mmCIF file of C-alpha atoms and ligand atoms in Angstrom:
data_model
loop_
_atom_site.group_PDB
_atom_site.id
_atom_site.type_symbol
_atom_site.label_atom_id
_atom_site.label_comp_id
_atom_site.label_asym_id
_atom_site.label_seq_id
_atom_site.Cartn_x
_atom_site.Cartn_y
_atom_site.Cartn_z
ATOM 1 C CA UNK E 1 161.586 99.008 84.781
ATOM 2 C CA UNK E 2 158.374 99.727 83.845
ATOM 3 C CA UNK E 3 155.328 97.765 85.578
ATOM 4 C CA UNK E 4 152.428 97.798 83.358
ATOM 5 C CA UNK E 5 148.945 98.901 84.478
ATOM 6 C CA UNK E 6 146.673 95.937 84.437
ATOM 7 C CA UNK E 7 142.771 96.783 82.877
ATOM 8 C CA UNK E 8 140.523 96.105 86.094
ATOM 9 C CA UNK E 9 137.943 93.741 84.950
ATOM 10 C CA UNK E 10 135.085 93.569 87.510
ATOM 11 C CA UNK E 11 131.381 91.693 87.670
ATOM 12 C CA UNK E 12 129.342 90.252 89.760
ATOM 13 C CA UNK E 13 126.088 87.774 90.320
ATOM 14 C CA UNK E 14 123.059 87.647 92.723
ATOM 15 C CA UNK E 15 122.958 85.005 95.711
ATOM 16 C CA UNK E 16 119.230 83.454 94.427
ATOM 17 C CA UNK E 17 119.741 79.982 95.102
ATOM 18 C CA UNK E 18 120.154 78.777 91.534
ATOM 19 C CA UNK E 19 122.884 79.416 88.905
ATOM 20 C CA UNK E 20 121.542 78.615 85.543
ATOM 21 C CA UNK E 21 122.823 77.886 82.437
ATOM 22 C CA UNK E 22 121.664 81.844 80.793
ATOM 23 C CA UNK E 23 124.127 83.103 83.971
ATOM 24 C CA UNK E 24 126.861 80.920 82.888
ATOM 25 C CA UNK E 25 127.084 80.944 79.217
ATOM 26 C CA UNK E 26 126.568 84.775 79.391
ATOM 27 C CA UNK E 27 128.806 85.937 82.432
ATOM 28 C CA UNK E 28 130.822 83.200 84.475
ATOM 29 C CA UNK E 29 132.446 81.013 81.618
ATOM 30 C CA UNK E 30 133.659 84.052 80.349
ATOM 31 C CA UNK E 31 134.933 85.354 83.743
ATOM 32 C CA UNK E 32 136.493 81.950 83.863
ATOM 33 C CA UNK E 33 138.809 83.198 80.660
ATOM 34 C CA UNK E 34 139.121 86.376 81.258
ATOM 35 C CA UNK E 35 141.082 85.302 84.725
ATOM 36 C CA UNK E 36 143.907 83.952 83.093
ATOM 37 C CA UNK E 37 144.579 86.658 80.416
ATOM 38 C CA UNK E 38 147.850 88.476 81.796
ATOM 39 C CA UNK E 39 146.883 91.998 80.596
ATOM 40 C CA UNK E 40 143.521 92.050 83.703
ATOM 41 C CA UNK E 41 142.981 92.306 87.181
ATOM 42 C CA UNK E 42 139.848 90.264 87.709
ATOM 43 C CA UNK E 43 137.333 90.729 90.484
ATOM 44 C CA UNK E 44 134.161 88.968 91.613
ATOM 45 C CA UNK E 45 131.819 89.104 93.920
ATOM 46 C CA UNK E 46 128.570 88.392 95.106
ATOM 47 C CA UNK E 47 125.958 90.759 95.377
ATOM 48 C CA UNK E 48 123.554 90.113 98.588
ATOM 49 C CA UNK E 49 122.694 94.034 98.947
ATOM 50 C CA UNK E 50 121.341 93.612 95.313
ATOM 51 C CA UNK E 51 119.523 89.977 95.772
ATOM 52 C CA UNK E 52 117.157 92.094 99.064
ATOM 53 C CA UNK E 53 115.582 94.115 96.681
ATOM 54 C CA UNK E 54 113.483 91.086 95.936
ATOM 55 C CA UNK E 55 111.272 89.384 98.334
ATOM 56 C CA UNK E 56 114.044 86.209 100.306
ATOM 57 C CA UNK E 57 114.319 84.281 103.289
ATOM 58 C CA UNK E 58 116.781 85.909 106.063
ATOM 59 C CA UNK E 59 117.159 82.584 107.738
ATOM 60 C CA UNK E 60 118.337 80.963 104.953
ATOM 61 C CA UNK E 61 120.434 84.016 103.585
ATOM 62 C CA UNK E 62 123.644 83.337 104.845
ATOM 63 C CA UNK E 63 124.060 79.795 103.007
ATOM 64 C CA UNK E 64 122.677 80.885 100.262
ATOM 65 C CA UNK E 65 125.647 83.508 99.882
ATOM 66 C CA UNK E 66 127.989 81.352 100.771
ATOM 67 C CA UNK E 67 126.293 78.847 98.307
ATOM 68 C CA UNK E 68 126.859 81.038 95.600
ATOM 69 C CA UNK E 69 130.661 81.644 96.484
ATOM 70 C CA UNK E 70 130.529 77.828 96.262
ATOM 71 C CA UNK E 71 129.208 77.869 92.783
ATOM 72 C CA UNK E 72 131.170 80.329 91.360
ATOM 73 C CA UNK E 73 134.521 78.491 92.865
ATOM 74 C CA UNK E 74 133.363 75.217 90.789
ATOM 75 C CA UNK E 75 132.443 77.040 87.767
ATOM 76 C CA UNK E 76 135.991 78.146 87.213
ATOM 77 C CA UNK E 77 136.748 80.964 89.216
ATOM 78 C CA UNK E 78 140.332 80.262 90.455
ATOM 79 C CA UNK E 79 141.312 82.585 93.279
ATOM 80 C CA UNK E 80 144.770 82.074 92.390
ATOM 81 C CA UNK E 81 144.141 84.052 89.260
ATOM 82 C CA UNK E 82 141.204 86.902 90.683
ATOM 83 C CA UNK E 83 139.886 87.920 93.346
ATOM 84 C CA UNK E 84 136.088 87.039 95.276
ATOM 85 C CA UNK E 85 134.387 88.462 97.910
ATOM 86 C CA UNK E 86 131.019 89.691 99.222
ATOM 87 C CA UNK E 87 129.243 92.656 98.571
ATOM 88 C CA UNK E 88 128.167 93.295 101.555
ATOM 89 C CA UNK E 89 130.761 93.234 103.539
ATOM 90 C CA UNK E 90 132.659 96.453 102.284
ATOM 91 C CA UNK E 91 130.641 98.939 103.604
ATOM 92 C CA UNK E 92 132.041 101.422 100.956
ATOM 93 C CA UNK E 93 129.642 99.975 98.184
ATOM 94 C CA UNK E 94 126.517 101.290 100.153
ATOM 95 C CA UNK E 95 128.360 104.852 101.313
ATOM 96 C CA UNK E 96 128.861 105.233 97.642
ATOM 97 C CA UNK E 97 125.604 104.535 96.296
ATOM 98 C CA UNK E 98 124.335 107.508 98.512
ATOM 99 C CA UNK E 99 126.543 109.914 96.883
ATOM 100 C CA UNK E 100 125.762 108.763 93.510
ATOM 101 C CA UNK E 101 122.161 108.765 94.396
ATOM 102 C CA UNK E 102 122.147 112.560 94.804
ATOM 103 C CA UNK E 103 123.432 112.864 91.542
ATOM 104 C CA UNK E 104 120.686 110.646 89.259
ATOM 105 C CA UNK E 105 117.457 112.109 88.171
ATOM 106 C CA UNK E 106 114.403 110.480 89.126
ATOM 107 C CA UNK E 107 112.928 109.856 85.810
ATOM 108 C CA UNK E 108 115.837 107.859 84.618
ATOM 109 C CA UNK E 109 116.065 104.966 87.169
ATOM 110 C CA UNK E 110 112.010 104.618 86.322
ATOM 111 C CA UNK E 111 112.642 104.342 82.933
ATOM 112 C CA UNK E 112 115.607 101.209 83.435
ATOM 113 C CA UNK E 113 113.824 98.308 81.676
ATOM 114 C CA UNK E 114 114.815 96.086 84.676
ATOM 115 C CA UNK E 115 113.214 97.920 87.215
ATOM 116 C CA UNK E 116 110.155 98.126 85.121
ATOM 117 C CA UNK E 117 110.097 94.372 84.323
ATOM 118 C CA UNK E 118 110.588 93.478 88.151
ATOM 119 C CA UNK E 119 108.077 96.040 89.079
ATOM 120 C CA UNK E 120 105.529 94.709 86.870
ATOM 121 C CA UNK E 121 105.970 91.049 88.457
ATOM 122 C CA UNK E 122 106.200 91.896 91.894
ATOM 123 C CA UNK E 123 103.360 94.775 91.857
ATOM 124 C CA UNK E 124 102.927 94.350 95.590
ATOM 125 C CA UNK E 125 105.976 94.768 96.686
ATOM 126 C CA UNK E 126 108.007 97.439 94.623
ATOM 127 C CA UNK E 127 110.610 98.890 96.700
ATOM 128 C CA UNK E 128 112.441 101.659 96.728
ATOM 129 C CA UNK E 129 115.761 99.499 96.254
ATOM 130 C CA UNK E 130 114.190 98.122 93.404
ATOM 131 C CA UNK E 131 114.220 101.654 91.647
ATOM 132 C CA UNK E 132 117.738 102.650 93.396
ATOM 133 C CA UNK E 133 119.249 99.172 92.597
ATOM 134 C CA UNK E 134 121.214 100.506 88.997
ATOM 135 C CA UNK E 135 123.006 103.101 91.660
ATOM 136 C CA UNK E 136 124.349 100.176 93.459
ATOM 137 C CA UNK E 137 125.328 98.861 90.651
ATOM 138 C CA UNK E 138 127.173 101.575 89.530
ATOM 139 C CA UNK E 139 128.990 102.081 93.283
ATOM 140 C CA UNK E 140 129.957 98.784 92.641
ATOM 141 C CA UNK E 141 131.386 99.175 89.504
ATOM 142 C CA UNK E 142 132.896 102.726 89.985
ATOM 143 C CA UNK E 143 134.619 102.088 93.242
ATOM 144 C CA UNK E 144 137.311 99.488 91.449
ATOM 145 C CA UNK E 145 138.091 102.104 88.751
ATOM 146 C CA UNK E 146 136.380 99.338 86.828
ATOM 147 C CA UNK E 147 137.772 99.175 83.131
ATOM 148 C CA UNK E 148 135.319 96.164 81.639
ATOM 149 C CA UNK E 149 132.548 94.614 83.140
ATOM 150 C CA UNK E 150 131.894 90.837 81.436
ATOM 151 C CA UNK E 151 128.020 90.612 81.859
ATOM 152 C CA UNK E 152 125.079 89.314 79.709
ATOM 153 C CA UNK E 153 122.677 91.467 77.933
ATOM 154 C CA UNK E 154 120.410 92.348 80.143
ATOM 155 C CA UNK E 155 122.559 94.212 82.102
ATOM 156 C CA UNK E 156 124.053 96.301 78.974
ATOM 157 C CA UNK E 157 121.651 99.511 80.236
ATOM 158 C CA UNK E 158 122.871 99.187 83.819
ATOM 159 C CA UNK E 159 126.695 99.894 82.569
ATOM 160 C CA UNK E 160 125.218 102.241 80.355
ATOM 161 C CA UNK E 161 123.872 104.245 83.327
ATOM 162 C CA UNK E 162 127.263 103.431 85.065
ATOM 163 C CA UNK E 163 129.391 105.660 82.227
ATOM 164 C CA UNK E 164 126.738 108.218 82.576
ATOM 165 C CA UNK E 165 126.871 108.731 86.412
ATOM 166 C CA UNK E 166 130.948 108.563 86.211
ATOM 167 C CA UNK E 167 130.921 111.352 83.674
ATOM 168 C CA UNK E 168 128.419 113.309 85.643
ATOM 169 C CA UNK E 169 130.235 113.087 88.900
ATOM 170 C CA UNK E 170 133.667 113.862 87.424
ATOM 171 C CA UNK E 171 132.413 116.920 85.435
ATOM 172 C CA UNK E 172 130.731 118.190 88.589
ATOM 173 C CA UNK E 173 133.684 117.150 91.526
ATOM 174 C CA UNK E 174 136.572 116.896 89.220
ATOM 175 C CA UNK E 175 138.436 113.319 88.025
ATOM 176 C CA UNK E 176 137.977 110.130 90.188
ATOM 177 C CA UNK E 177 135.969 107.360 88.159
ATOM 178 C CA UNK E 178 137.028 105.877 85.075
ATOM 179 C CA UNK E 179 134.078 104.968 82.270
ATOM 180 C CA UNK E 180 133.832 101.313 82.478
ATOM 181 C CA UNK E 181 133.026 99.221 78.942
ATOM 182 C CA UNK E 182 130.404 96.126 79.446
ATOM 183 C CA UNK E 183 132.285 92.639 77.766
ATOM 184 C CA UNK E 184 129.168 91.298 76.081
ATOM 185 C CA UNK E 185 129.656 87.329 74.305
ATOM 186 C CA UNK E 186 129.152 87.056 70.924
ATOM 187 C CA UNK E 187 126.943 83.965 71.128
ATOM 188 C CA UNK E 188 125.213 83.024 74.311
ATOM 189 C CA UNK E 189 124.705 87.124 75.528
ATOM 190 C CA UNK E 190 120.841 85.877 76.155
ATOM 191 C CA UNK E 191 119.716 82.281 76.472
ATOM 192 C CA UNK E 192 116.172 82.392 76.443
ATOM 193 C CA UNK E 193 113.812 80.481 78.339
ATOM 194 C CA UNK E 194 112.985 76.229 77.375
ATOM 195 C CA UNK E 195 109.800 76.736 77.745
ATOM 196 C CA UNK E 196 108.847 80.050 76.045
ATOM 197 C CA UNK E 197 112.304 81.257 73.866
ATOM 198 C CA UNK E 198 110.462 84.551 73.133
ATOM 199 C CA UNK E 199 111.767 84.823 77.141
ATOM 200 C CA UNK E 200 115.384 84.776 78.625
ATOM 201 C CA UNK E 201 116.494 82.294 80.780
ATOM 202 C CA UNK E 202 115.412 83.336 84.046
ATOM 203 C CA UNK E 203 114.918 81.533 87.135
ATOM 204 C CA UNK E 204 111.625 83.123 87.601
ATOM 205 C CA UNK E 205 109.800 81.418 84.852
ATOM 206 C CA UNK E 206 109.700 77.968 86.459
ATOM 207 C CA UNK E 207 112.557 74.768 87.078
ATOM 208 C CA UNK E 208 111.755 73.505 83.280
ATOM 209 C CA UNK E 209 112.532 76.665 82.153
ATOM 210 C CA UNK E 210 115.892 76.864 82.792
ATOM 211 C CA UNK E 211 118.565 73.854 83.257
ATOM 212 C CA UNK E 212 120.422 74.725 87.254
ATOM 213 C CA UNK E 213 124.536 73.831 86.671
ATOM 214 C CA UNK E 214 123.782 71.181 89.103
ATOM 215 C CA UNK E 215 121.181 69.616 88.350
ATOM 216 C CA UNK E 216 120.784 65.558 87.900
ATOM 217 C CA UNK E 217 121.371 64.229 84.649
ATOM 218 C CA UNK E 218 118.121 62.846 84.782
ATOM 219 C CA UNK E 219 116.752 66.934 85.075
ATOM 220 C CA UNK E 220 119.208 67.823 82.428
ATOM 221 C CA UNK E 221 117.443 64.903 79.950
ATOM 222 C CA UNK E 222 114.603 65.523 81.061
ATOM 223 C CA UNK E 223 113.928 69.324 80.764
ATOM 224 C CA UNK E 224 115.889 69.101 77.272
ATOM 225 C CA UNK E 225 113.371 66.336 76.022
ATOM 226 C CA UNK E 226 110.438 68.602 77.227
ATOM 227 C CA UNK E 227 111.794 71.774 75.651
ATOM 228 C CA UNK E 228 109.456 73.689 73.489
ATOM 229 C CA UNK E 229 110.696 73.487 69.138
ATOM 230 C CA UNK E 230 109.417 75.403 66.360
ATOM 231 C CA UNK E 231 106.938 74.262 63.743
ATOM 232 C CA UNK E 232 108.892 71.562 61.266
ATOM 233 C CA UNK E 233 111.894 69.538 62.055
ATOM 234 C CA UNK E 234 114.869 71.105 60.752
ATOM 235 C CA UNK E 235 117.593 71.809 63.085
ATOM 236 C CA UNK E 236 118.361 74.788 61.296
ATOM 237 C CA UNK E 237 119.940 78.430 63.193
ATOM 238 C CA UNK E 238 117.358 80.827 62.316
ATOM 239 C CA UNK E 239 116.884 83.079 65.464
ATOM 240 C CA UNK E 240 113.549 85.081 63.877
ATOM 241 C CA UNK E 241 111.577 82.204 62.870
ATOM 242 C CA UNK E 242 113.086 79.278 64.392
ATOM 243 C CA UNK E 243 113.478 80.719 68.111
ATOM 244 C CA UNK E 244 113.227 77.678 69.820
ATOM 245 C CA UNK E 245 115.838 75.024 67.792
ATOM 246 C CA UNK E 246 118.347 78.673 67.896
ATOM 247 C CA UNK E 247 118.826 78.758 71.143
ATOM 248 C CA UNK E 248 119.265 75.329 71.778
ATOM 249 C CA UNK E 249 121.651 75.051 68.716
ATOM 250 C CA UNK E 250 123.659 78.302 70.489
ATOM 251 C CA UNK E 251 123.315 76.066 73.674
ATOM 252 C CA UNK E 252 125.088 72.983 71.816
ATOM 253 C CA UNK E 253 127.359 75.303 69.732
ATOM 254 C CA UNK E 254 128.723 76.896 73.272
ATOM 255 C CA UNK E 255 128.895 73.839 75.436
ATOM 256 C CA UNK E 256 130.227 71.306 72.415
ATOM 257 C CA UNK E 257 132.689 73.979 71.284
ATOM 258 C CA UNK E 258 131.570 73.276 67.835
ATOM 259 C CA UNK E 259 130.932 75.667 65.168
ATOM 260 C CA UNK E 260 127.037 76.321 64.285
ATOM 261 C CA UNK E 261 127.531 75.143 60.459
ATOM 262 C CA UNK E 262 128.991 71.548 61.730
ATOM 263 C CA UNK E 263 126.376 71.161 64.445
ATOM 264 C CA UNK E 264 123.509 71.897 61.594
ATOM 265 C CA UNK E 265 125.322 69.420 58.871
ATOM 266 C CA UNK E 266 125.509 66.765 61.540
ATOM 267 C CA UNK E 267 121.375 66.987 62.088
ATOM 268 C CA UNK E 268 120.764 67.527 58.239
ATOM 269 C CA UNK E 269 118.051 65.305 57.366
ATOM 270 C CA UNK E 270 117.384 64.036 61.276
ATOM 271 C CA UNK E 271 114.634 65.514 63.669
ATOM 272 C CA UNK E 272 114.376 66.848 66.638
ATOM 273 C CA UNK E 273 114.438 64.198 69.065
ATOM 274 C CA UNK E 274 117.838 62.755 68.094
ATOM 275 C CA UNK E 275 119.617 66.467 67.763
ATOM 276 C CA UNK E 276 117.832 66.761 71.614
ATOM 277 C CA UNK E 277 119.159 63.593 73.166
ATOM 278 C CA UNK E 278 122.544 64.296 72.268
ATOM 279 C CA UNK E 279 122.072 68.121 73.307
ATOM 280 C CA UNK E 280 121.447 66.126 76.649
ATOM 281 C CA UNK E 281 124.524 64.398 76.808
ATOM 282 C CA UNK E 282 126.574 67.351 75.954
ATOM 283 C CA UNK E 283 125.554 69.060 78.314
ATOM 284 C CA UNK E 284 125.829 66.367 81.056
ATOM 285 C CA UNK E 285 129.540 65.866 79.965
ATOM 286 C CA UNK E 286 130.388 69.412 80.151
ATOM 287 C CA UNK E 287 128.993 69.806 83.862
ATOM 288 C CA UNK E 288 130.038 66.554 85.062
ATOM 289 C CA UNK E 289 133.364 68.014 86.381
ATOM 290 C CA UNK E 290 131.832 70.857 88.113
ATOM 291 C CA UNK E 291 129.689 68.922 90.024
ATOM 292 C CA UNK E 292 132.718 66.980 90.913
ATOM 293 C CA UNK E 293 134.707 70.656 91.577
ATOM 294 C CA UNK E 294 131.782 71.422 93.747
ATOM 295 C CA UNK E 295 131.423 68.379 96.103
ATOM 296 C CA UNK E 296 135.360 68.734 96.743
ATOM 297 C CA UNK E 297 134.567 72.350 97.476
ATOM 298 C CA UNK E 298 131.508 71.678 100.065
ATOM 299 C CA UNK E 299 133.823 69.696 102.262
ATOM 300 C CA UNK E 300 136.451 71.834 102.401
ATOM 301 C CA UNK E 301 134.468 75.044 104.229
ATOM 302 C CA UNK E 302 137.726 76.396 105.801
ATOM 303 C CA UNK E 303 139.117 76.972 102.464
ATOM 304 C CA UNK E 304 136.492 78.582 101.449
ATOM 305 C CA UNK E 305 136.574 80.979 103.561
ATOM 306 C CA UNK E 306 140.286 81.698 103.282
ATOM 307 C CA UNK E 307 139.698 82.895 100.116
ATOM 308 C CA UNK E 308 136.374 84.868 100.907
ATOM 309 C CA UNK E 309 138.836 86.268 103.748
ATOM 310 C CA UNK E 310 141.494 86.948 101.343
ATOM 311 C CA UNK E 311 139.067 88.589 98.971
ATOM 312 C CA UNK E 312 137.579 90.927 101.094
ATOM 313 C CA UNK E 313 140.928 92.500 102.347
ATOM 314 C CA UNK E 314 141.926 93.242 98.893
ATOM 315 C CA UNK E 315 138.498 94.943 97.656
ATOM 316 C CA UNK E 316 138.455 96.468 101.374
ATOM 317 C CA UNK E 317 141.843 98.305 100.178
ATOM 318 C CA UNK E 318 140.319 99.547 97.243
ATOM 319 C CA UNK E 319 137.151 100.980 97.833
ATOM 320 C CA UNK E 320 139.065 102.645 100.801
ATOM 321 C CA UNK E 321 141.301 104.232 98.492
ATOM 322 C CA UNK E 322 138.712 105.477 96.145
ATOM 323 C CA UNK E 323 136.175 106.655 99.041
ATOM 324 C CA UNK E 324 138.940 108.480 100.685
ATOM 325 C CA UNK E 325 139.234 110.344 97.516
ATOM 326 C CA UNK E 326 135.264 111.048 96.763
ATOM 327 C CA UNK E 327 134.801 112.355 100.333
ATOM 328 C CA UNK E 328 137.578 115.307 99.495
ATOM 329 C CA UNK E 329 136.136 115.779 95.743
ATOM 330 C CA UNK E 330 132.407 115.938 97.345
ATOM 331 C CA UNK E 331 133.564 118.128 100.524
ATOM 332 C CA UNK E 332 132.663 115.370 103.166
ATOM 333 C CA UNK E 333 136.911 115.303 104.677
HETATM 334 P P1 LIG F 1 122.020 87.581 87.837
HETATM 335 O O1 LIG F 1 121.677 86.169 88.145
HETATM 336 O O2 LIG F 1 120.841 88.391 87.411
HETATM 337 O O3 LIG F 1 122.829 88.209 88.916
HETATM 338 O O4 LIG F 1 122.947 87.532 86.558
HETATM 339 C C1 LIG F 1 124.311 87.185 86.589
HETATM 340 C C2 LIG F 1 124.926 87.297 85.225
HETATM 341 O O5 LIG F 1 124.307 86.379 84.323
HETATM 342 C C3 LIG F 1 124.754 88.680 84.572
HETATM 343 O O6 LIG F 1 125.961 89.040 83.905
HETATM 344 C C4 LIG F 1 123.639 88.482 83.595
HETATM 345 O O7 LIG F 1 123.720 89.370 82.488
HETATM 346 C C5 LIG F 1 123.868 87.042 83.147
HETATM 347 N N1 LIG F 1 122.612 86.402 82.699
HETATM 348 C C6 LIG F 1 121.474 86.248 83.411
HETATM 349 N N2 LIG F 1 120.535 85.602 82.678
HETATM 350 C C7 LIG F 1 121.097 85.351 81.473
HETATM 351 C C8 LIG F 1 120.640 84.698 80.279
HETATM 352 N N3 LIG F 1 119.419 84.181 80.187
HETATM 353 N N4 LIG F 1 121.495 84.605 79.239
HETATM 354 C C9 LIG F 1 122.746 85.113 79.323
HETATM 355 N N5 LIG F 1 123.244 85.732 80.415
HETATM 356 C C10 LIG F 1 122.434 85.857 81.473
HETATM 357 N N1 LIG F 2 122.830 93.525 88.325
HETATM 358 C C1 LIG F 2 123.697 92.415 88.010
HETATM 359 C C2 LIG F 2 122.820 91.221 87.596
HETATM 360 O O1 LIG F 2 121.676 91.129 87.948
HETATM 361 C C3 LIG F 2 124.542 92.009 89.179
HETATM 362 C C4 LIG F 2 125.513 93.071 89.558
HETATM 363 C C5 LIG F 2 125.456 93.888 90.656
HETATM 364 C C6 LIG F 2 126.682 93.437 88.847
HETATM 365 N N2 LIG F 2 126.528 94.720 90.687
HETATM 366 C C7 LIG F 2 127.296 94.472 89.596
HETATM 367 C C8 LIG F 2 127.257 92.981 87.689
HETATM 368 C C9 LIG F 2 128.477 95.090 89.170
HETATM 369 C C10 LIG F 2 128.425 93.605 87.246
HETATM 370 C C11 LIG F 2 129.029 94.644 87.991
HETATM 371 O O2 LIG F 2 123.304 90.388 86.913
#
């Protein structure tokens, strides 16, 4: 008989306290899917090593990892159907990221347009991580012989990069890493910002510029009704000069399940205000059972950390494997 490879599929988020809506219409929902198609191996994790390239609170660092296992878990990550575990605790991910360092010019980690949007907002305090942080990434990524990595947007260079380095280290040390494809939505790749759409969603912008996945229904109705719209009233999908009304319409379209041309026939001839309060409620009804998922979750800690425990012996496995054979390409064993 003949067992069939499974595709790896492999992605990850940063522990920052907050899991917007931008994080899950563009990466998580879709990790959610991808878990139960038959054909991929899913694996997700949490990236701490990544989140202390940015100024955070030590004390507090350990529950807000675990916080974020916690959200990910009530999202719709099943570990039935993939696994999860924590960057940080397979060493492998930082042993690789030397390597890979010594292979990546200079010039092209300072020209990443994350780095240079982080460095311009944290002037101060521009680390060296911050410029190093896309080699991580790629460690990450190349040490699962990663086939497709579901992300939004923003991180399209990063896997970019990724394919680069794995093509540069194979042609110089002979075959290990596979080219990994990023899995980017259609529709809801980059939610922008509530309060300034020409922005994405970030959590850096401000609480009423992005909607958390748990926050109250009174935040949800409220940060909706405060929302910045276009000049007119049409609820019309017009991304270049209706910026505003298209992203919540995307918003609607992606949490309604409900195709763009009915949601815009539906508001045809109403304003903004009534197409907003029932962008509310939409949303509220979609979340409602993750909050519920969640609270189940926070009281059962021990299963929890079965499956973190669970999770990190199978990546452990892995990145063993694959370090085992860089070490012998690169003439470290
Ligand atoms: P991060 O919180 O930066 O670790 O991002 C986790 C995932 O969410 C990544 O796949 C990002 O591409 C995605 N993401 C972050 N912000 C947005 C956004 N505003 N719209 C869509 N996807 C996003
Ligand atoms: N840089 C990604 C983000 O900010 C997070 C991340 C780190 C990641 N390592 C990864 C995503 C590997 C996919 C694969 O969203």
């Amino acid at each position: 008989m003949v067992t069939k490879v499974k595709k790896i599929v492999f992605s990850g988020i940063q522990p920052t306290g907050t899991i917007h809506i931008g994080n899950y219409l563009g990466a998580i929902k879709n990790w959610a899917e991808l878990q139960n198609n038959p054909d991929y191996d899913c694996i997700f994790f949490v990236v701490d090593l990544h989140a202390m390239t940015v100024p955070y609170d030590a004390s507090n660092f350990q529950a807000t990892i675990y916080n974020a296992v916690l959200d990910n878990l009530a999202a719709g990550l099943d570990p039935k159907k993939c696994t999860i575990f924590i960057q940080s605790q397979i060493k492998e991910h930082s042993e690789l990221t030397w390597i890979l360092d010594t292979l990546t010019p200079l010039g092209e980690l300072q020209r990443m347009t994350q780095f240079k949007e982080k460095a311009e907002e944290q002037k101060s305090e521009v680390n060296a991580g911050l410029l190093t942080y896309p080699v991580l990434q790629a460690a990450d990524i190349l040490l699962y012989k990663t086939d497709f990595v579901p992300v939004g947007k923003d991180q399209e260079q990063h896997i970019e990069f990724t394919r680069t380095l794995a093509r540069k280290f194979n042609a110089r040390f002979g075959e290990v890493f596979k080219e990994p494809a990023a899995l980017i939505p259609k529709a809801g790749a980059k939610i922008m910002s509530l309060t300034d759409p020409a922005k994405k969603m970030s959590k850096s912008h401000g609480p009423e510029s992005y909607i958390a996945l748990f926050d109250s229904d009174e935040m949800i109705r409220r940060k909706i009704k405060i929302a910045v719209t276009d000049s007119g009233k049409e609820v019309r999908y017009d991304p270049k000069n209706k910026p505003a009304i298209s992203n919540l319409i995307t918003i609607y379209h992606l949490f309604a399940d409900q195709p763009i041309k009915e949601i815009e026939k539906r508001y045809a001839g109403k304003g903004y205000a009534d197409f907003k309060k029932d962008l509310a409620e939409v949303i509220i009804d979609y979340l409602k059972p993750l909050r519920q998922k969640r609270e189940r979750l926070e009281k059962n800690p021990d299963y929890v950390k079965n499956v973190l425990e669970e999770g990190r012996q199978k990546a452990q496995k892995i990145a063993t494997a694959t370090m085992i054979e860089v070490k012998k390409k690169t003439g470290l064993i």
